Coordinates of C-alpha atoms in Angstrom, one line a residue:
Chain P
M1 CA 148.6 135.2 126.0
T2 CA 149.5 136.2 122.5
R3 CA 147.5 135.2 119.5
I4 CA 150.2 132.8 118.3
D5 CA 149.8 130.9 121.6
D6 CA 146.1 130.8 121.0
V7 CA 146.5 129.3 117.6
V8 CA 148.9 126.7 118.9
A9 CA 146.7 125.7 121.8
D10 CA 143.7 125.6 119.5
R11 CA 145.5 123.3 117.1
R12 CA 146.7 121.0 119.9
G13 CA 143.1 120.8 121.1
W14 CA 141.9 119.7 117.7
R15 CA 144.9 117.3 117.4
A16 CA 144.0 115.6 120.6
M17 CA 140.3 115.3 119.6
L18 CA 140.9 114.0 116.1
G19 CA 143.9 112.0 117.2
P20 CA 144.6 108.8 115.2
L21 CA 141.9 109.7 112.7
E22 CA 144.4 112.2 111.2
R23 CA 146.6 109.3 110.0
V24 CA 143.7 107.2 108.9
S25 CA 142.3 110.0 106.8
E26 CA 145.4 110.1 104.7
G27 CA 145.0 106.5 103.7
R28 CA 143.4 105.4 100.4
A29 CA 140.4 103.8 102.1
W30 CA 139.3 107.1 103.8
G31 CA 136.3 107.6 101.5
Y32 CA 135.1 104.1 102.2
Y33 CA 135.4 104.6 105.9
L34 CA 133.3 107.7 105.7
L35 CA 130.7 106.0 103.6
L36 CA 130.5 102.8 105.7
P37 CA 128.1 103.9 108.4
S38 CA 125.4 105.2 106.0
L39 CA 125.9 102.3 103.6
F40 CA 125.6 99.8 106.4
L41 CA 122.3 101.4 107.5
V42 CA 120.8 101.5 104.1
L43 CA 121.8 97.9 103.5
A44 CA 120.4 96.8 106.9
V45 CA 117.1 98.7 106.8
V46 CA 116.3 98.8 103.1
L47 CA 118.1 96.2 101.0
Y48 CA 118.0 93.3 103.4
P49 CA 114.3 93.7 104.2
T50 CA 113.5 94.1 100.5
L51 CA 115.3 90.9 99.6
W52 CA 113.6 89.1 102.5
G53 CA 110.3 90.5 101.4
M54 CA 110.8 88.9 98.0
V55 CA 111.6 85.6 99.6
L56 CA 108.6 85.9 101.8
S57 CA 106.4 86.1 98.7
F58 CA 107.2 82.5 98.0
R59 CA 106.5 81.4 101.5
E60 CA 103.4 80.9 103.7
M61 CA 103.4 83.3 106.6
R62 CA 100.4 84.2 108.6
L63 CA 101.0 85.5 112.1
N64 CA 97.5 84.6 113.2
R65 CA 97.7 81.1 111.7
I66 CA 100.8 79.7 113.2
D67 CA 99.5 76.2 112.5
L68 CA 100.1 76.8 108.7
G69 CA 103.8 77.1 109.4
T70 CA 106.2 79.1 107.3
G71 CA 106.9 76.6 104.5
F72 CA 107.9 77.3 100.9
V73 CA 104.8 77.5 98.7
G74 CA 106.5 78.3 95.4
L75 CA 104.4 80.5 93.1
R76 CA 101.1 79.8 94.9
H77 CA 100.6 83.4 96.1
Y78 CA 101.2 84.6 92.5
A79 CA 98.7 82.1 91.1
D80 CA 96.2 83.2 93.7
L81 CA 96.8 86.8 92.6
I82 CA 95.8 86.1 89.1
D83 CA 92.5 84.7 90.2
D84 CA 91.9 87.5 92.8
P85 CA 89.4 90.0 91.4
I86 CA 90.3 92.5 94.2
F87 CA 93.9 92.5 92.8
W88 CA 92.7 93.4 89.3
L89 CA 90.4 96.0 90.7
S90 CA 93.2 97.5 92.8
L91 CA 95.5 97.5 89.8
K92 CA 92.9 99.4 87.8
N93 CA 92.3 101.9 90.6
T94 CA 96.1 102.3 91.0
V95 CA 96.4 103.4 87.4
I96 CA 93.5 105.9 87.7
W97 CA 94.9 107.1 91.0
V98 CA 98.4 107.6 89.8
V99 CA 97.5 109.1 86.4
G100 CA 94.9 111.4 87.9
A101 CA 97.1 112.7 90.6
V102 CA 100.2 113.2 88.4
V103 CA 98.3 115.0 85.7
G104 CA 96.5 117.2 88.3
E105 CA 99.6 117.9 90.3
L106 CA 101.8 118.7 87.3
A107 CA 99.2 121.0 85.7
L108 CA 98.6 122.9 89.0
G109 CA 102.2 122.9 89.9
L110 CA 103.3 124.3 86.6
A111 CA 100.6 126.9 86.7
A112 CA 101.7 127.9 90.2
A113 CA 105.3 128.1 89.1
L114 CA 104.5 130.3 86.1
V115 CA 102.6 132.7 88.3
L116 CA 105.2 132.7 91.1
N117 CA 108.0 133.3 88.6
R118 CA 106.7 136.8 87.9
E119 CA 108.0 138.1 91.2
L120 CA 105.3 140.7 91.9
P121 CA 105.0 142.3 95.3
G122 CA 103.6 139.8 97.8
F123 CA 104.5 136.8 95.8
K124 CA 107.3 135.8 98.2
F125 CA 104.8 135.1 100.9
L126 CA 102.6 133.3 98.4
G127 CA 105.6 131.1 97.5
V128 CA 105.9 130.0 101.1
L129 CA 102.2 129.4 101.4
V130 CA 102.0 127.3 98.3
L131 CA 104.8 125.0 99.4
L132 CA 103.3 124.4 102.8
P133 CA 100.8 121.6 102.0
W134 CA 103.7 119.4 100.9
F135 CA 105.2 119.5 104.4
L136 CA 102.0 118.8 106.3
P137 CA 101.4 115.3 107.6
N138 CA 99.0 113.0 105.8
V139 CA 97.0 112.5 108.9
V140 CA 96.2 116.1 109.4
A141 CA 95.8 116.8 105.7
G142 CA 93.3 113.9 105.5
H143 CA 91.2 115.1 108.4
M144 CA 91.3 118.7 107.3
W145 CA 89.7 117.7 104.0
A146 CA 87.4 115.2 105.7
L147 CA 86.0 118.1 107.8
M148 CA 85.7 120.3 104.7
L149 CA 84.0 117.6 102.7
D150 CA 81.7 116.3 105.5
P151 CA 78.3 115.4 104.2
R152 CA 76.5 117.5 106.9
L153 CA 79.0 120.1 108.0
G154 CA 81.4 120.4 105.1
V155 CA 82.3 124.0 104.1
I156 CA 83.0 122.9 100.5
N157 CA 79.5 121.5 100.2
D158 CA 78.2 124.8 101.5
M159 CA 80.2 126.8 99.0
L160 CA 79.3 124.6 96.1
V161 CA 75.6 124.9 97.0
N162 CA 75.9 128.7 97.4
V163 CA 77.4 129.2 93.9
G164 CA 74.9 126.8 92.5
I165 CA 77.1 123.9 91.4
L166 CA 75.5 121.4 93.7
D167 CA 71.8 121.2 94.6
S168 CA 72.4 119.7 98.0
Y169 CA 75.2 118.6 100.2
R170 CA 77.0 115.5 99.0
A171 CA 78.5 112.6 100.9
W172 CA 81.8 112.6 98.9
F173 CA 83.5 109.7 100.6
A174 CA 80.4 107.5 100.8
D175 CA 79.5 107.7 97.2
P176 CA 81.5 105.1 95.1
N177 CA 81.4 107.4 92.1
A178 CA 82.7 110.5 93.9
A179 CA 85.1 108.9 96.5
L180 CA 88.1 108.4 94.2
F181 CA 87.6 111.9 92.8
A182 CA 87.4 113.4 96.3
V183 CA 90.6 111.6 97.4
L184 CA 92.3 112.7 94.3
M185 CA 91.5 116.3 95.1
V186 CA 93.1 115.9 98.5
E187 CA 96.2 114.2 97.0
I188 CA 96.5 117.0 94.4
W189 CA 96.4 119.6 97.2
H190 CA 99.0 117.7 99.1
G191 CA 101.3 116.9 96.1
F192 CA 101.2 119.9 93.8
P193 CA 103.7 122.0 95.8
F194 CA 106.4 119.5 94.9
F195 CA 105.9 120.1 91.2
A196 CA 105.6 123.9 91.8
L197 CA 108.9 123.9 93.7
L198 CA 110.8 122.0 91.0
M199 CA 109.1 123.7 88.0
L200 CA 109.9 127.1 89.6
A201 CA 113.6 126.1 90.0
G202 CA 113.5 125.0 86.3
L203 CA 111.9 128.2 85.1
K204 CA 114.5 130.3 86.9
A205 CA 117.3 128.4 85.2
I206 CA 116.0 129.2 81.7
P207 CA 118.3 131.9 80.1
A208 CA 116.5 135.2 79.6
D209 CA 118.0 135.7 76.1
L210 CA 116.0 132.7 74.8
Y211 CA 112.8 134.8 75.5
E212 CA 114.4 137.9 74.0
A213 CA 115.2 136.0 70.9
A214 CA 111.7 134.7 70.7
S215 CA 110.3 138.3 71.1
I216 CA 112.5 139.5 68.3
D217 CA 111.1 136.7 66.1
G218 CA 107.6 138.1 67.0
A219 CA 106.5 135.2 69.3
R220 CA 103.4 135.8 71.4
A221 CA 103.2 134.7 75.0
I222 CA 101.6 131.4 74.2
Q223 CA 104.1 130.6 71.5
K224 CA 106.9 131.5 74.0
F225 CA 105.5 129.1 76.5
W226 CA 105.1 126.4 73.8
F227 CA 108.4 126.8 72.0
V228 CA 110.7 128.0 74.8
T229 CA 109.4 127.2 78.2
L230 CA 108.1 123.7 77.7
P231 CA 111.2 122.4 75.8
Q232 CA 113.5 123.9 78.4
L233 CA 111.5 122.3 81.2
K234 CA 111.2 118.9 79.5
M235 CA 114.0 117.2 81.5
I236 CA 112.8 118.4 84.8
I237 CA 109.2 117.5 84.1
A238 CA 110.4 114.0 83.1
A239 CA 112.4 113.6 86.4
T240 CA 109.6 115.0 88.7
V241 CA 106.9 112.8 87.1
I242 CA 108.8 109.6 87.6
L243 CA 109.7 110.5 91.2
R244 CA 106.0 111.3 91.9
V245 CA 104.8 108.1 90.2
I246 CA 107.0 106.1 92.5
G247 CA 105.8 108.0 95.5
L248 CA 102.1 107.6 94.5
V249 CA 102.3 103.9 93.8
N250 CA 104.2 103.1 97.0
S251 CA 102.4 105.1 99.6
P252 CA 98.8 104.3 100.5
D253 CA 98.8 106.8 103.5
I254 CA 96.1 109.3 102.4
L255 CA 93.8 106.6 101.1
L256 CA 94.2 104.6 104.3
I257 CA 93.3 107.6 106.4
L258 CA 90.4 108.9 104.3
T259 CA 88.6 105.9 103.0
G260 CA 90.4 102.7 104.0
G261 CA 89.8 101.6 100.4
G262 CA 86.1 102.1 100.6
P263 CA 83.2 102.6 100.0
G264 CA 83.1 99.0 98.8
R265 CA 86.4 98.9 97.1
A266 CA 86.1 102.1 95.1
T267 CA 89.4 103.5 96.3
Q268 CA 91.3 100.3 96.9
V269 CA 94.8 100.6 95.3
L270 CA 97.6 98.0 95.3
S271 CA 99.7 99.4 98.0
L272 CA 96.7 99.7 100.3
Y273 CA 95.6 96.2 99.5
A274 CA 99.1 94.9 100.4
F275 CA 99.1 97.0 103.6
I276 CA 95.7 95.8 104.7
K277 CA 96.6 92.2 104.0
A278 CA 99.7 92.6 106.2
N279 CA 98.4 94.9 108.9
K280 CA 94.8 93.6 109.4
E281 CA 95.0 90.0 108.3
F282 CA 98.7 89.4 109.1
N283 CA 98.9 87.5 105.8
F284 CA 102.6 88.5 105.2
G285 CA 103.2 86.0 102.4
Y286 CA 100.4 87.2 100.2
A287 CA 101.0 90.9 101.1
S288 CA 104.6 90.4 100.0
A289 CA 103.5 88.9 96.7
I290 CA 101.4 91.9 96.0
S291 CA 104.3 94.3 96.8
V292 CA 106.6 92.3 94.6
V293 CA 104.2 92.5 91.7
M294 CA 103.8 96.3 92.4
F295 CA 107.6 96.7 92.5
V296 CA 108.1 94.8 89.2
L297 CA 105.4 96.8 87.4
L298 CA 107.0 100.0 88.7
M299 CA 110.5 99.0 87.6
A300 CA 109.1 98.0 84.1
F301 CA 107.3 101.4 83.9
A302 CA 110.4 103.3 85.1
Y303 CA 112.6 101.5 82.5
G304 CA 110.2 102.2 79.7
Y305 CA 109.7 105.7 80.8
V306 CA 113.5 106.5 81.0
K307 CA 114.0 104.9 77.6
L308 CA 111.2 106.9 76.1
S309 CA 112.3 110.2 77.6
N310 CA 115.9 109.6 76.4
A311 CA 114.6 108.9 72.9
M312 CA 112.6 112.1 73.0
K313 CA 115.6 114.1 74.1
E314 CA 117.4 113.2 70.8
Chain N
M1 CA 95.0 149.5 74.2
T2 CA 98.1 151.2 75.6
T3 CA 100.9 149.2 77.0
R4 CA 100.1 150.5 80.5
T5 CA 96.5 149.3 80.5
R6 CA 97.7 146.0 79.0
R7 CA 100.3 145.6 81.8
W8 CA 97.7 146.5 84.4
I9 CA 95.3 143.9 83.1
N10 CA 98.1 141.4 83.0
N11 CA 99.0 142.0 86.6
A12 CA 95.4 141.9 87.7
L13 CA 95.1 138.5 86.1
L14 CA 98.3 137.3 87.7
Y15 CA 97.1 138.4 91.1
L16 CA 93.7 136.7 90.5
A17 CA 95.5 133.4 89.6
A18 CA 97.8 133.8 92.6
T19 CA 94.9 134.3 94.9
A20 CA 93.1 131.2 93.5
I21 CA 96.2 129.0 94.0
G22 CA 97.1 130.5 97.3
G23 CA 93.6 130.1 98.5
F24 CA 93.5 126.5 97.4
A25 CA 96.8 125.8 99.3
G26 CA 96.0 127.8 102.4
F27 CA 92.3 127.5 102.9
P28 CA 92.2 124.0 104.5
I29 CA 94.8 125.1 107.1
L30 CA 92.9 128.3 107.8
W31 CA 89.6 126.4 108.1
T32 CA 91.1 123.9 110.5
F33 CA 92.4 126.7 112.6
L34 CA 89.0 128.5 112.6
T35 CA 87.3 125.2 113.5
S36 CA 89.7 124.7 116.4
L37 CA 88.6 128.0 117.9
K38 CA 84.9 127.4 117.5
V39 CA 82.5 126.1 120.2
E40 CA 80.8 122.9 119.4
S41 CA 77.4 124.6 118.7
D42 CA 79.1 126.8 116.1
I43 CA 80.5 123.7 114.3
I44 CA 77.4 121.6 114.2
T45 CA 74.9 124.0 112.7
S46 CA 72.2 123.9 110.0
T47 CA 73.6 127.0 108.3
M48 CA 77.4 127.3 108.0
I49 CA 79.1 129.7 110.4
Y50 CA 82.4 130.9 108.7
I51 CA 83.8 133.2 111.4
P52 CA 83.5 131.9 114.9
R53 CA 81.0 134.0 116.9
R54 CA 82.8 133.2 120.1
I55 CA 86.5 132.3 120.3
T56 CA 87.2 129.4 122.6
F57 CA 90.4 127.5 123.6
E58 CA 88.2 124.7 125.1
N59 CA 89.2 122.4 122.2
Y60 CA 92.9 122.8 122.9
V61 CA 92.4 122.1 126.6
A62 CA 90.3 119.1 125.7
I63 CA 92.9 117.4 123.5
W64 CA 95.7 118.3 125.8
E65 CA 94.2 117.3 129.1
R66 CA 91.6 114.7 128.3
S67 CA 93.7 112.5 126.0
N68 CA 97.2 111.0 125.9
F69 CA 98.1 113.5 123.2
P70 CA 101.1 115.0 125.2
T71 CA 102.6 111.5 125.5
L72 CA 102.1 110.9 121.8
L73 CA 103.8 114.2 121.0
A74 CA 106.7 113.3 123.3
N75 CA 107.1 109.9 121.7
S76 CA 107.2 111.6 118.3
A77 CA 109.8 114.1 119.5
V78 CA 112.0 111.3 120.8
T79 CA 111.7 109.3 117.5
T80 CA 112.4 112.4 115.5
A81 CA 115.4 113.3 117.5
I82 CA 116.9 109.8 117.2
T83 CA 116.3 109.8 113.4
V84 CA 117.9 113.2 112.9
A85 CA 120.9 112.2 115.1
I86 CA 121.4 109.0 113.0
C87 CA 121.1 110.9 109.8
L88 CA 123.4 113.7 110.9
V89 CA 126.2 111.4 111.9
T90 CA 126.2 108.8 109.2
G91 CA 124.7 110.9 106.4
T92 CA 127.0 113.8 106.7
L93 CA 130.1 111.6 106.5
G94 CA 128.6 109.7 103.6
A95 CA 127.7 112.8 101.7
Y96 CA 131.1 114.3 102.3
A97 CA 132.7 111.1 100.9
L98 CA 130.5 111.1 97.8
S99 CA 131.2 114.8 97.2
R100 CA 134.9 114.9 97.8
C101 CA 136.5 111.4 97.6
R102 CA 137.1 109.7 94.3
F103 CA 137.0 105.9 94.6
P104 CA 135.7 103.0 92.5
G105 CA 132.0 102.3 93.0
R106 CA 131.2 105.9 93.9
R107 CA 128.7 106.4 91.1
E108 CA 127.0 103.1 91.7
I109 CA 126.6 103.8 95.4
M110 CA 125.1 107.2 94.6
M111 CA 122.7 105.6 92.2
S112 CA 121.8 102.9 94.7
Y113 CA 120.9 105.6 97.3
L114 CA 118.4 106.9 94.7
V115 CA 117.1 103.5 93.7
V116 CA 116.2 102.4 97.2
R117 CA 113.4 105.1 97.1
M118 CA 111.7 102.9 94.5
F119 CA 111.2 100.0 96.9
P120 CA 107.6 99.9 98.1
A121 CA 107.3 100.8 101.7
V122 CA 104.9 97.9 102.3
M123 CA 107.5 95.4 101.0
I124 CA 110.0 96.8 103.5
I125 CA 107.6 97.1 106.4
I126 CA 106.8 93.4 106.6
P127 CA 110.3 92.0 107.0
L128 CA 111.2 95.0 109.2
F129 CA 108.3 94.0 111.5
I130 CA 109.6 90.5 111.8
L131 CA 113.2 91.6 112.1
M132 CA 112.4 94.2 114.8
R133 CA 110.4 91.7 116.7
E134 CA 113.3 89.3 116.7
V135 CA 115.8 91.8 118.0
G136 CA 113.4 93.3 120.4
L137 CA 113.1 96.7 118.7
L138 CA 109.4 96.4 117.8
D139 CA 107.3 99.0 119.5
S140 CA 110.3 101.1 120.5
S141 CA 111.4 104.6 119.5
L142 CA 114.8 103.4 118.4
G143 CA 113.4 100.7 116.2
L144 CA 111.0 103.1 114.5
A145 CA 113.8 105.7 114.1
L146 CA 116.0 103.1 112.4
A147 CA 113.1 102.2 110.1
Y148 CA 112.7 105.9 109.2
T149 CA 116.4 106.1 108.2
A150 CA 115.4 103.7 105.4
F151 CA 113.8 106.4 103.4
L152 CA 115.2 109.6 105.0
L153 CA 118.9 108.7 105.0
P154 CA 119.2 108.5 101.2
V155 CA 117.5 111.8 100.8
F156 CA 119.7 113.3 103.5
V157 CA 122.8 112.1 101.7
W158 CA 121.7 113.5 98.4
M159 CA 120.7 116.9 99.7
M160 CA 123.9 117.2 101.8
K161 CA 126.1 116.1 98.8
G162 CA 124.6 119.1 97.0
F163 CA 125.6 121.5 99.8
F164 CA 129.2 120.0 100.0
D165 CA 129.5 120.3 96.2
G166 CA 128.9 124.0 96.7
V167 CA 132.0 124.5 98.8
P168 CA 135.0 125.2 96.5
P169 CA 137.7 122.4 96.9
D170 CA 140.4 125.2 96.9
L171 CA 139.6 126.0 100.5
E172 CA 140.5 122.5 101.6
D173 CA 143.6 122.4 99.4
A174 CA 144.7 125.6 101.1
A175 CA 144.2 124.1 104.6
R176 CA 146.1 121.0 103.5
I177 CA 149.0 123.1 102.3
D178 CA 149.0 124.7 105.8
G179 CA 149.5 121.3 107.2
A180 CA 146.0 120.2 108.1
S181 CA 145.2 116.5 107.7
R182 CA 142.2 115.5 105.5
V183 CA 140.0 114.9 108.5
G184 CA 141.2 118.2 110.0
A185 CA 140.3 120.1 106.8
M186 CA 136.9 118.4 106.7
V187 CA 136.0 119.2 110.3
R188 CA 137.6 122.7 110.6
V189 CA 137.2 124.1 107.1
V190 CA 134.3 122.4 105.2
L191 CA 131.8 121.6 108.0
P192 CA 131.5 125.2 109.3
L193 CA 130.7 126.3 105.7
V194 CA 127.8 123.9 105.3
V195 CA 126.2 124.5 108.7
S196 CA 123.2 126.2 107.2
G197 CA 122.7 123.4 104.7
L198 CA 123.1 120.9 107.5
V199 CA 120.4 122.6 109.5
A200 CA 118.1 122.8 106.5
T201 CA 118.6 119.1 105.6
A202 CA 118.1 118.1 109.3
V203 CA 114.9 120.1 109.4
F204 CA 113.7 118.3 106.3
V205 CA 114.4 114.9 107.8
A206 CA 112.9 116.0 111.1
I207 CA 109.6 117.0 109.4
G208 CA 109.6 113.7 107.5
A209 CA 110.0 111.7 110.7
W210 CA 107.5 113.8 112.6
N211 CA 104.8 113.3 110.0
E212 CA 105.3 109.7 109.1
F213 CA 102.3 107.4 109.5
L214 CA 102.6 104.1 107.8
F215 CA 105.7 102.6 109.4
A216 CA 104.5 103.9 112.8
L217 CA 101.2 102.3 112.4
M218 CA 102.8 98.9 111.7
L219 CA 105.8 99.1 114.0
T220 CA 104.4 100.6 117.2
T221 CA 101.7 98.8 119.2
S222 CA 101.5 100.5 122.6
T223 CA 101.4 104.0 124.1
G224 CA 105.0 103.5 125.1
S225 CA 106.3 104.4 121.6
R226 CA 103.2 105.3 119.5
T227 CA 103.6 108.5 117.6
W228 CA 101.0 111.3 117.3
P229 CA 99.9 110.6 113.7
V230 CA 98.9 107.0 114.7
G231 CA 97.5 108.1 118.0
L232 CA 95.3 110.8 116.4
Q233 CA 94.1 108.5 113.8
L234 CA 93.2 105.9 116.4
M235 CA 91.4 108.5 118.5
V236 CA 89.3 109.4 115.5
G237 CA 88.3 105.8 115.1
E238 CA 87.7 104.9 118.7
F239 CA 86.2 107.9 120.4
Q240 CA 84.4 109.7 117.6
L241 CA 86.6 112.7 118.3
P242 CA 84.6 115.9 118.0
W243 CA 85.7 118.0 115.0
G244 CA 86.8 120.9 117.2
T245 CA 89.1 118.7 119.3
L246 CA 90.5 117.0 116.3
S247 CA 91.2 120.4 114.6
A248 CA 93.0 121.6 117.8
G249 CA 95.1 118.4 117.8
G250 CA 96.0 118.9 114.1
I251 CA 96.9 122.6 114.7
I252 CA 99.1 121.7 117.7
S253 CA 100.9 118.9 115.8
I254 CA 101.6 120.9 112.6
A255 CA 102.7 124.1 114.5
P256 CA 106.3 122.9 114.8
V257 CA 106.3 122.0 111.1
V258 CA 104.9 125.3 110.0
V259 CA 107.3 127.3 112.2
L260 CA 110.4 125.3 111.2
F261 CA 109.4 125.4 107.5
A262 CA 108.8 129.2 107.6
L263 CA 112.2 129.7 109.2
M264 CA 114.2 127.3 107.0
Q265 CA 112.3 127.2 103.7
R266 CA 114.9 129.2 101.7
A267 CA 117.8 126.9 102.4
M268 CA 115.5 123.8 102.2
V269 CA 114.3 124.8 98.8
R270 CA 117.9 125.3 97.7
G271 CA 118.8 121.9 98.9
L272 CA 115.8 120.2 97.3
T273 CA 116.2 121.8 93.9
A274 CA 120.0 121.8 93.6
G275 CA 120.3 118.3 92.2
A276 CA 117.1 118.5 90.1
V277 CA 118.1 121.6 88.0
K278 CA 121.7 120.5 87.4
G279 CA 120.9 116.9 86.3

């Protein structure tokens, strides 16, 4: 067979496979057809449940108390929330949790990116190693740290005692004053690679001549960082911070695994409170109300944050 | 101080910082690995033993043979495979449309894919639980995979759109001049060029589905579909799992993640950062 025959046969094969799609693809609605499957899925598994969740927050729904029915209760769940001291405590903890984690992750991520940006021998491997925690599952990350922070067998306790920072082993997760700090440590370990990744991409995008110009003007390293690097990274910092805030507010995973909100309620955050209400007490209505409040607060924060960062840009 | 000594000190400081950061990132993984190789008496000691005195694989045998861990891993694999398949089929088409086709509502749809990430997982989980129970998908791998697409499909679409944007439209135009239809140009010209991006994005989604905990905890109730993160967590609670066994389970379950990540990290990093730097 000659090559031409191959090409013709090949084309016939494709024609047969794609068939009537070829004509459809020339139509004006082609883009919509391509988009339809993913759009349908997102609507079905995100938007519809979200709207339903909002409706649920105005209803009674307890799976373990069928006798209460699923009637409309208006704003009762929200009124209960205002009188619920655990809600306010969770709100306070959420703020500490999110601010602590974002500040720690941003600082460490930026430091890691600044170091990795120098491209010395061996740093490629380091770049892979630093990113790894972000891709590890919460369950394993949690238990790795639980093992290292164990009150009797924890290697971190041993190290801290050896260098003289601690006098004796400490029960990090049982001590109400240390628990939130310990969980923050785990979260920072888990989340800083995300910042490192995006900061590094941002650093690589800064034109070299900006630094050259700064050198000619006699700028020192710290001045270069302050007047060239940071302003150039401003947008990317703004974007990563808001993404991370959303992630931190919405996912209680690591807290659920490590402390379950305890000891007492020292590490109880809003998302965890809502999840426990739904998963343990099956009080879906009240849990939905907590999530709605969380969502509204998050939206308000995001709106203000975007406004503010736009204003700072100008 | 000469420039050379200055540079030397500078590099030494950089390596010091790099070691500190790398140690912080890597030490927990190393420690878990070492623990998984220790005998029980080397773990529970009065003075810390850093390097195992005797290497044992007993912990791996224990988690593999004396628990339902293999079943859990198999369930996770099935759920992950379904999730990736759904994302590959629907997400690739959607990302192509958003990258190449111009139609009213395009920007809004793109934004809405981004905004859905703001919705609290807890708020979605509750109605999904009720919904899945009504259609009989509760406690099934398919149901869980569908739930995973809720947060993974939008990311998939955004990452893939970045890879499609990287293919020059001229190539398609040339194919069209040669008589190819639009779908023909898409399948035969564009798709082969984004295969590496497709693989990287699929790996990203696969890792997300493999690791997921919260949805799985709520939406699976039996060993028929329970995934390994939930199973491992329950084992810790119920059986007071020994640290060595738990570490072995952790190492087994993160092994595929570490291998895939090491192989694909370059392309994955490109996909994850493409949108961020541009915008």
